[in-house]
CSV table of C-alpha atoms in Angstrom, one decimal:
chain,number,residue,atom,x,y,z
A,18,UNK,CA,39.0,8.2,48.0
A,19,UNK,CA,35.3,8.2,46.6
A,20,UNK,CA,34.0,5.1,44.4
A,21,UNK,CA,35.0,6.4,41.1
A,22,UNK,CA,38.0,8.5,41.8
A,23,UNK,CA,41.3,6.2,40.3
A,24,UNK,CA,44.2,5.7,42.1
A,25,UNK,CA,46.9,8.1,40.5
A,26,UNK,CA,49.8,6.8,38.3
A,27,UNK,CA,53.0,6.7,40.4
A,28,UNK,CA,55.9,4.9,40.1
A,29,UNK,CA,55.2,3.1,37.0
A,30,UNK,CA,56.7,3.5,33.4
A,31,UNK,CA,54.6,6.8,32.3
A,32,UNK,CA,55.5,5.3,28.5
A,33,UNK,CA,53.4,1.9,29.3
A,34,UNK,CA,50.3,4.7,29.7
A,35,UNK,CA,47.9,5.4,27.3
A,36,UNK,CA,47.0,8.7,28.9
A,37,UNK,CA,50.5,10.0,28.6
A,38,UNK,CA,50.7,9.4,24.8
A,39,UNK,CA,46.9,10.8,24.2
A,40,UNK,CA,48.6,13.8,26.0
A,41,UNK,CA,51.7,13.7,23.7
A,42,UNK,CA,49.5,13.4,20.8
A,43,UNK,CA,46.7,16.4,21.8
A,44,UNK,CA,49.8,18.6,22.5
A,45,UNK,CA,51.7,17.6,19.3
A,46,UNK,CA,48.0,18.2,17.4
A,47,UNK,CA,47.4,21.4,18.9
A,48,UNK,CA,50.4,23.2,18.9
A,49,UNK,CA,51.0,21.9,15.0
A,50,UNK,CA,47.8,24.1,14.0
A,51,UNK,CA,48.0,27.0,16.1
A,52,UNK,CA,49.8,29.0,13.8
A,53,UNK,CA,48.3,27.7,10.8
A,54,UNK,CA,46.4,30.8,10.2
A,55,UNK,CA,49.3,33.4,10.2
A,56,UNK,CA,51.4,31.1,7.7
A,57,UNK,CA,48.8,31.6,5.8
A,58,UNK,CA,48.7,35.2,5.7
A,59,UNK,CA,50.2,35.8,2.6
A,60,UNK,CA,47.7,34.1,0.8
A,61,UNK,CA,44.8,35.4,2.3
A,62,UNK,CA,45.9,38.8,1.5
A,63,UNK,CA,46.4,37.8,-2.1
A,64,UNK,CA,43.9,35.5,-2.8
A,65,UNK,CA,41.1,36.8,-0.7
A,66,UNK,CA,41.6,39.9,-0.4
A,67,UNK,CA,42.3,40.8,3.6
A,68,UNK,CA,43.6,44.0,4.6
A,69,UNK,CA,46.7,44.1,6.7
A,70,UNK,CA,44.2,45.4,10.0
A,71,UNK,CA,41.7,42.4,9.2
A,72,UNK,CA,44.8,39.8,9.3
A,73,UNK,CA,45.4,41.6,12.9
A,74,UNK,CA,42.0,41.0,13.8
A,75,UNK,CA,42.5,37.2,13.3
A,76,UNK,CA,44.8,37.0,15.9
A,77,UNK,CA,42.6,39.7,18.3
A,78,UNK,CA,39.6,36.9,18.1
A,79,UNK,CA,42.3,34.1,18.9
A,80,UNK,CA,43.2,35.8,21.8
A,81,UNK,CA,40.1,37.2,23.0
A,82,UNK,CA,38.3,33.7,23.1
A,83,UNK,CA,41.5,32.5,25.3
A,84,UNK,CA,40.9,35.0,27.5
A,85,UNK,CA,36.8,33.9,27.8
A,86,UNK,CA,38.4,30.4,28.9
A,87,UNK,CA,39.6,32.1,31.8
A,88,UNK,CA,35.9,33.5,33.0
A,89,UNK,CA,33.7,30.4,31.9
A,90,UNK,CA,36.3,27.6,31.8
A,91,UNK,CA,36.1,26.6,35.9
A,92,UNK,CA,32.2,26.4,35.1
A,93,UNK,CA,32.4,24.3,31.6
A,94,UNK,CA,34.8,21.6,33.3
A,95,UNK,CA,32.6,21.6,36.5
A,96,UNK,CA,29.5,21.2,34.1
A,97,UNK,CA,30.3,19.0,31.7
A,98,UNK,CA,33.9,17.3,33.1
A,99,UNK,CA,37.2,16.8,31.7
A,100,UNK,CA,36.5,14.3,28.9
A,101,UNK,CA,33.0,15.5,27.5
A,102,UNK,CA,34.8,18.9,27.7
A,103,UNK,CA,38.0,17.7,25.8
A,104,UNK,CA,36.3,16.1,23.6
A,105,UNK,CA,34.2,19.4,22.8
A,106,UNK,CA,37.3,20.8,22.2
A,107,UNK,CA,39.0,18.4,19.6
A,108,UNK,CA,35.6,18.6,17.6
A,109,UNK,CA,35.3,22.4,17.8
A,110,UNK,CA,39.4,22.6,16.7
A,111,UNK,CA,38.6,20.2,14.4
A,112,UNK,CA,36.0,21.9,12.5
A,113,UNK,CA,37.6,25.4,12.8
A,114,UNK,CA,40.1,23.9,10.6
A,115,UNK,CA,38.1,22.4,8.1
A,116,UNK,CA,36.4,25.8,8.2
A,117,UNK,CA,39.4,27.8,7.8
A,118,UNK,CA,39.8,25.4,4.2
A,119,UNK,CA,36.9,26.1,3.0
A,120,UNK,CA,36.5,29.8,3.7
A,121,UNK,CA,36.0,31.9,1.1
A,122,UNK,CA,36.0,35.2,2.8
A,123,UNK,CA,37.7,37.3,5.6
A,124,UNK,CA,34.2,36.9,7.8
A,125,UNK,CA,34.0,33.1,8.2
A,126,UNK,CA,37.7,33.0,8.6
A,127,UNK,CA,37.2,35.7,11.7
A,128,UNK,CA,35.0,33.8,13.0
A,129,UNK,CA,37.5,29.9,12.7
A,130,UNK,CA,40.1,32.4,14.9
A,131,UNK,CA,37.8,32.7,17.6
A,132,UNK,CA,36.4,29.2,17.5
A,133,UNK,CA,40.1,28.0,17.4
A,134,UNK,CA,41.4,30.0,20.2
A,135,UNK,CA,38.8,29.1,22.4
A,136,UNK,CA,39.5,25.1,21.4
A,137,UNK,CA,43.0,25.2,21.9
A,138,UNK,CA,42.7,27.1,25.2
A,139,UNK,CA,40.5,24.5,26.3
A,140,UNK,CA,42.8,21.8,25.6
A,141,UNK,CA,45.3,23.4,27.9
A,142,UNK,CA,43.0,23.2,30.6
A,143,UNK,CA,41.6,19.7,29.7
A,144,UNK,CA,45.0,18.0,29.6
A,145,UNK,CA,47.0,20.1,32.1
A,146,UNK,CA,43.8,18.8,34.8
A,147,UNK,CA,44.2,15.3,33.6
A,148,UNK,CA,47.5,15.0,33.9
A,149,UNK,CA,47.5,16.6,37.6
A,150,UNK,CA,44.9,13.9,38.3
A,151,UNK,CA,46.2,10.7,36.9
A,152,UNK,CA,50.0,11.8,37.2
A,153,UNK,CA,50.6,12.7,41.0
A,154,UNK,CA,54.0,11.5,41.3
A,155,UNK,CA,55.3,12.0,38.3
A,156,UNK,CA,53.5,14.8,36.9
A,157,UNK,CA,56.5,17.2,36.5
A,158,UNK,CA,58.5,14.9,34.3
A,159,UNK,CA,54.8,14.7,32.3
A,160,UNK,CA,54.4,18.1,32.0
A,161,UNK,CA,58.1,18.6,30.6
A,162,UNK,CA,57.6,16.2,28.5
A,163,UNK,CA,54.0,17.2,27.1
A,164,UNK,CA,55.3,21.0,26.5
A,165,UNK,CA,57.8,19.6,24.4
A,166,UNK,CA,55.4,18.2,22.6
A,167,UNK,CA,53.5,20.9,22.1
A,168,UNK,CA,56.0,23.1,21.2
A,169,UNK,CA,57.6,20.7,18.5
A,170,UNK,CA,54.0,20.7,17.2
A,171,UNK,CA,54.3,24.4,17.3
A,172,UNK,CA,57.8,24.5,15.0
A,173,UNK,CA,56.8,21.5,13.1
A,174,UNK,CA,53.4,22.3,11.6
A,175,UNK,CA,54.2,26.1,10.1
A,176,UNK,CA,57.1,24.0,8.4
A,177,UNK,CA,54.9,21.0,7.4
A,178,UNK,CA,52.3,23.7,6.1
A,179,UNK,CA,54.9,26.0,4.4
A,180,UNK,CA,56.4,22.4,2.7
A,181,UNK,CA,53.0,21.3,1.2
A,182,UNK,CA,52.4,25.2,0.0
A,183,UNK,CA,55.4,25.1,-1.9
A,184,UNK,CA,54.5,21.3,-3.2
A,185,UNK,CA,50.7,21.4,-3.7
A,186,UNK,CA,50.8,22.7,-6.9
A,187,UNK,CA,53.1,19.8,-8.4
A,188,UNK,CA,49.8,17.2,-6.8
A,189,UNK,CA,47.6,19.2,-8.1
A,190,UNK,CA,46.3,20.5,-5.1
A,191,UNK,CA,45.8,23.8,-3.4
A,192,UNK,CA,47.1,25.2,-0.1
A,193,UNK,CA,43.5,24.6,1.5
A,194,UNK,CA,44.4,20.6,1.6
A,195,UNK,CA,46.9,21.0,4.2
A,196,UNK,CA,43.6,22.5,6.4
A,197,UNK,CA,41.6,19.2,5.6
A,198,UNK,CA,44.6,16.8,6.4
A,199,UNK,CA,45.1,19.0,9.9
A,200,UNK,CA,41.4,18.2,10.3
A,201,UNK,CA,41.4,15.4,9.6
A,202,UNK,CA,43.9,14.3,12.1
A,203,UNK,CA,42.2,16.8,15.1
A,204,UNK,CA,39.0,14.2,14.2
A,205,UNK,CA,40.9,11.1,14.7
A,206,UNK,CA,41.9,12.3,18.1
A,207,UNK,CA,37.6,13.2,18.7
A,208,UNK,CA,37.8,9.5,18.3
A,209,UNK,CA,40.5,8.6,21.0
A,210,UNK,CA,39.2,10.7,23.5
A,211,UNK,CA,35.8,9.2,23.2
A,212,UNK,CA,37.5,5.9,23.9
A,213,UNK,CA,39.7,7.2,26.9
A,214,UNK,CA,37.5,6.3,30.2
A,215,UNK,CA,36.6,9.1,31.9
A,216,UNK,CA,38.1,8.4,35.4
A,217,UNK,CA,41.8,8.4,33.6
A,218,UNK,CA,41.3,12.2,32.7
A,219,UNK,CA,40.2,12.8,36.5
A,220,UNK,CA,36.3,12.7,36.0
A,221,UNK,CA,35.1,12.4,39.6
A,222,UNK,CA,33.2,14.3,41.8
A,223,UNK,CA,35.5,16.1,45.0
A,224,UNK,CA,33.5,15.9,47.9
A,225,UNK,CA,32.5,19.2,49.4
A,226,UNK,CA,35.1,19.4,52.2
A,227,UNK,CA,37.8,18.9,49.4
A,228,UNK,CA,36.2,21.7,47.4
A,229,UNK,CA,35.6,24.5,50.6
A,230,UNK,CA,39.9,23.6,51.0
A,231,UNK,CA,40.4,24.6,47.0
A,232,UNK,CA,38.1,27.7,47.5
A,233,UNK,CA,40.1,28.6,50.6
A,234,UNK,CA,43.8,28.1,48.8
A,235,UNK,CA,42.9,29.9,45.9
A,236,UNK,CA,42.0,33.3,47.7
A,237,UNK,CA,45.3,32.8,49.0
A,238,UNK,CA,47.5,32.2,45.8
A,239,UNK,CA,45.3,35.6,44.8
A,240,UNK,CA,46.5,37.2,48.0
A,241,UNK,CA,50.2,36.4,47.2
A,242,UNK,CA,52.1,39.6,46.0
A,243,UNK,CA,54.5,36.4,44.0
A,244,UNK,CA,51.4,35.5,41.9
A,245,UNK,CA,50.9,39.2,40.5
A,246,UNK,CA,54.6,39.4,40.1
A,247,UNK,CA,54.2,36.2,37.6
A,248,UNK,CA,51.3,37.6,36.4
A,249,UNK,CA,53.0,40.9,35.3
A,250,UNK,CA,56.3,39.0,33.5
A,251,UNK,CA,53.5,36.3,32.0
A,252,UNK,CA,51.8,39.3,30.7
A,253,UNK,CA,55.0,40.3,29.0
A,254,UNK,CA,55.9,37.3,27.7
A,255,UNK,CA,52.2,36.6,26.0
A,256,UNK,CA,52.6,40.4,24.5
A,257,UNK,CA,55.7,39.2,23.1
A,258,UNK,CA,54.8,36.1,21.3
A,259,UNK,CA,51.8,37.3,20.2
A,260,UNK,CA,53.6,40.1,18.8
A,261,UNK,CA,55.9,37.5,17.1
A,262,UNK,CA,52.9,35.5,15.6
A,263,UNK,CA,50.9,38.4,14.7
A,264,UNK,CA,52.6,41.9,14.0
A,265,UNK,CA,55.7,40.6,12.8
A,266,UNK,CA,54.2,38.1,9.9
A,267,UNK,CA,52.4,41.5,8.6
A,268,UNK,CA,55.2,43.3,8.9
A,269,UNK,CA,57.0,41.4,6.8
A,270,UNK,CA,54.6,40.7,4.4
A,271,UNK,CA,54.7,44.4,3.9
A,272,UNK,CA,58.3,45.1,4.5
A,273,UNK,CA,59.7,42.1,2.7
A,274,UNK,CA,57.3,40.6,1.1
A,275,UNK,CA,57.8,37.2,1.9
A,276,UNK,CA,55.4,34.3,0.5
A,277,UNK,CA,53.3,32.0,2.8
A,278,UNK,CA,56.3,29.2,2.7
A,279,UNK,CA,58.4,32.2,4.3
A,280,UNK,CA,56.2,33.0,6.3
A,281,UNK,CA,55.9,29.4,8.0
A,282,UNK,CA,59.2,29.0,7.9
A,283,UNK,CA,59.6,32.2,9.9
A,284,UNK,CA,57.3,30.8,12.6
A,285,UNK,CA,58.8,27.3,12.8
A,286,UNK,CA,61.7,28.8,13.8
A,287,UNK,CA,59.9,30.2,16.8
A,288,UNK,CA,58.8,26.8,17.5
A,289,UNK,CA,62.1,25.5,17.4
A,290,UNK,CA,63.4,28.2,19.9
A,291,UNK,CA,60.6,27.3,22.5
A,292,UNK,CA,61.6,23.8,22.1
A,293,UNK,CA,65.4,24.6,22.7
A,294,UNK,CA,64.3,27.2,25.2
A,295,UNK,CA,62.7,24.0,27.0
A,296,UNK,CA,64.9,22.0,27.1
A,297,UNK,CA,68.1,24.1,27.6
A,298,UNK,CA,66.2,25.9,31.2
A,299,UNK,CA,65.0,22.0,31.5
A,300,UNK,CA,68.6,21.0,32.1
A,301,UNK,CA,69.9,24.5,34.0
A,302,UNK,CA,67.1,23.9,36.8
A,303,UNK,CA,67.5,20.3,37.0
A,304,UNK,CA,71.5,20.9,37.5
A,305,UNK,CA,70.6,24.3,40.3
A,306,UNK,CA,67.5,24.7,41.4
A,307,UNK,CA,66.5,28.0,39.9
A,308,UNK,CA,63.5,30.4,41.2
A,309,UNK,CA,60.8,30.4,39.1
A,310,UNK,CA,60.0,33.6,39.2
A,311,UNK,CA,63.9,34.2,38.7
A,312,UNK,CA,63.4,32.1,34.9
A,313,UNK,CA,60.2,33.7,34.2
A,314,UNK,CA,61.6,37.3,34.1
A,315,UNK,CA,65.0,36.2,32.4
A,316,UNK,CA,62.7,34.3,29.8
A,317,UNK,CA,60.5,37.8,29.5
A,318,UNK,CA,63.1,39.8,29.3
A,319,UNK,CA,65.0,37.8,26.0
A,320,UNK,CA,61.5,36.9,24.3
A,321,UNK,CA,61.0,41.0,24.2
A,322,UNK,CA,64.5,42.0,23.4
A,323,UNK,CA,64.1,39.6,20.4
A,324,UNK,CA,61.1,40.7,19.5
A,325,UNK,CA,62.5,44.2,19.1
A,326,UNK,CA,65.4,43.3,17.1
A,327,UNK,CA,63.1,41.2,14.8
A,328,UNK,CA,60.9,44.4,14.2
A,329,UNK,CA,63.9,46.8,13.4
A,330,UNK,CA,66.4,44.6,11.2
A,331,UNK,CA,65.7,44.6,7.2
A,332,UNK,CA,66.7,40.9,6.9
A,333,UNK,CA,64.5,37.9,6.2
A,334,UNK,CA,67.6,35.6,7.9
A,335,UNK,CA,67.8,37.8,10.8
């Protein structure tokens, strides 16, 4: 173990760790805005004019600046490390929020999808490396426990924004105050991780022998016919929700014209399925051990079967 490296966190009260709740809280954070955007599609069609193919766009520049994460991020985290590169992230979701708030057409607002896609991808990394590194033992339980939080972010903050929609007008405010709160709060996390010491996240430099042995088992995991099988149903399962989040919000924007409360609504309950998703198959594998692969293509298989029947019934409650 080098000078800097820390020892990991193993048998210890993962609750008595700071690191576990600044995980809890990015994950909570992040997954509350991700769908901030397509609850707000309603409104950006009316008020701003967007066309149906330019609220589809949003989500292509989302997506497409994920994707870049999986080209440059192994460089930007060997570069700059896990906490200068988390903290990168916060600051750029941050201001792609505050952004968003502000914009006043469909360019700039284009442009926040991209920035925040990229942010939030980054995050993933960020926190699923630190918690590898500071959570050895434990780490399983961590990550359960950090996708829950993450997805309850996910249901909570299309239902928070949909809420203060409905309510703004009675404050006397508008629908882009719920962009500068969200900001507001990403900004106080810039804060925290600036605080967190960079050996907790997993800062430290592997010496070369460790790195030639991770060079070596990756071209094996790419070798494994398992990993393009998981590849394939993960593929399925990301065309499905971003179907969900996407297609379907136009869709019934067009169909049924539902207003951005509606619309939020509709994807907090997509939130609230991940989280009961998680912690239903939680409790199956915990009970009998399960093949992954085995839950990955039963998960595939339901997430597109409901994304079918959500395209072809004519009811909102449905």
């Amino acid at each position: 173990m080098t000078e800097t490296e820390v020892t990991p966190v193993a048998h210890e009260r993962i609750w008595k760790d700071s690191i576990f709740w600044f995980a809890v809280a990015v994950g909570l954070a992040s997954g509350g805005v991700r769908n901030f955007l397509p609850a707000t599609f309603p409104i950006l069609r009316s008020e701003l004019g967007a066309s149906l193919k330019q609220l589809g766009q949003t989500g292509f520049f989302f997506y497409l600046s994920s994707i870049l994460i999986g080209l440059l991020g192994g460089p930007v985290l060997a570069r700059f490390g896990l906490k200068r590169t988390g903290v990168g992230a916060l600051a750029l979701a941050s201001g792609s929020v505050l952004l968003l708030g502000l914009a006043k057409g469909i360019n700039l607002i284009l442009l926040c999808a991209g920035m925040q896609g990229l942010a939030l991808t980054l995050l993933v990394v960020v926190i699923s490396s630190t918690i590898s590194a500071h959570f050895r033992a434990t780490r399983q339980s961590v990550f359960f426990l950090t996708g829950l939080s993450d997805a309850s972010g996910t249901m909570l903050g299309p239902f928070v924004l949909g809420f203060w929609i409905v309510s703004a007008q009675r404050w006397h405010l508008t629908w882009r105050s719920g962009y500068f709160v969200a900001a507001a709060v990403l900004a106080v996390l810039v804060i925290w991780a600036l605080l967190v010491a960079s050996e907790h996240m997993g800062d430290y430099r592997p010496r070369q022998a460790v790195r030639s042995k991770n060079v070596a088992h990756t071209k094996e995991i790419l070798q494994d016919p398992a990993f393009h099988t998981a590849l394939l149903l993960l593929f399925c399962h990301g065309l499905a929700q971003a179907g969900m989040v996407a297609f379907v919000g136009q869709l019934y924007i067009r169909k049924l014209h539902v207003d951005a409360a509606h619309a939020a609504y509709l994807l907090s309950a997509e939130g609230a399925g991940i989280v009961g998703g998680r912690l239903l198959f939680g409790w199956l594998t915990s009970r009998r051990p399960t093949p992954e692969l085995k839950v990955i293509a039963i998960c595939a298989a339901g997430e597109t079967a409901a994304f079918a029947v959500t395209i072809l019934t004519s009811n909102y409650l449905a």
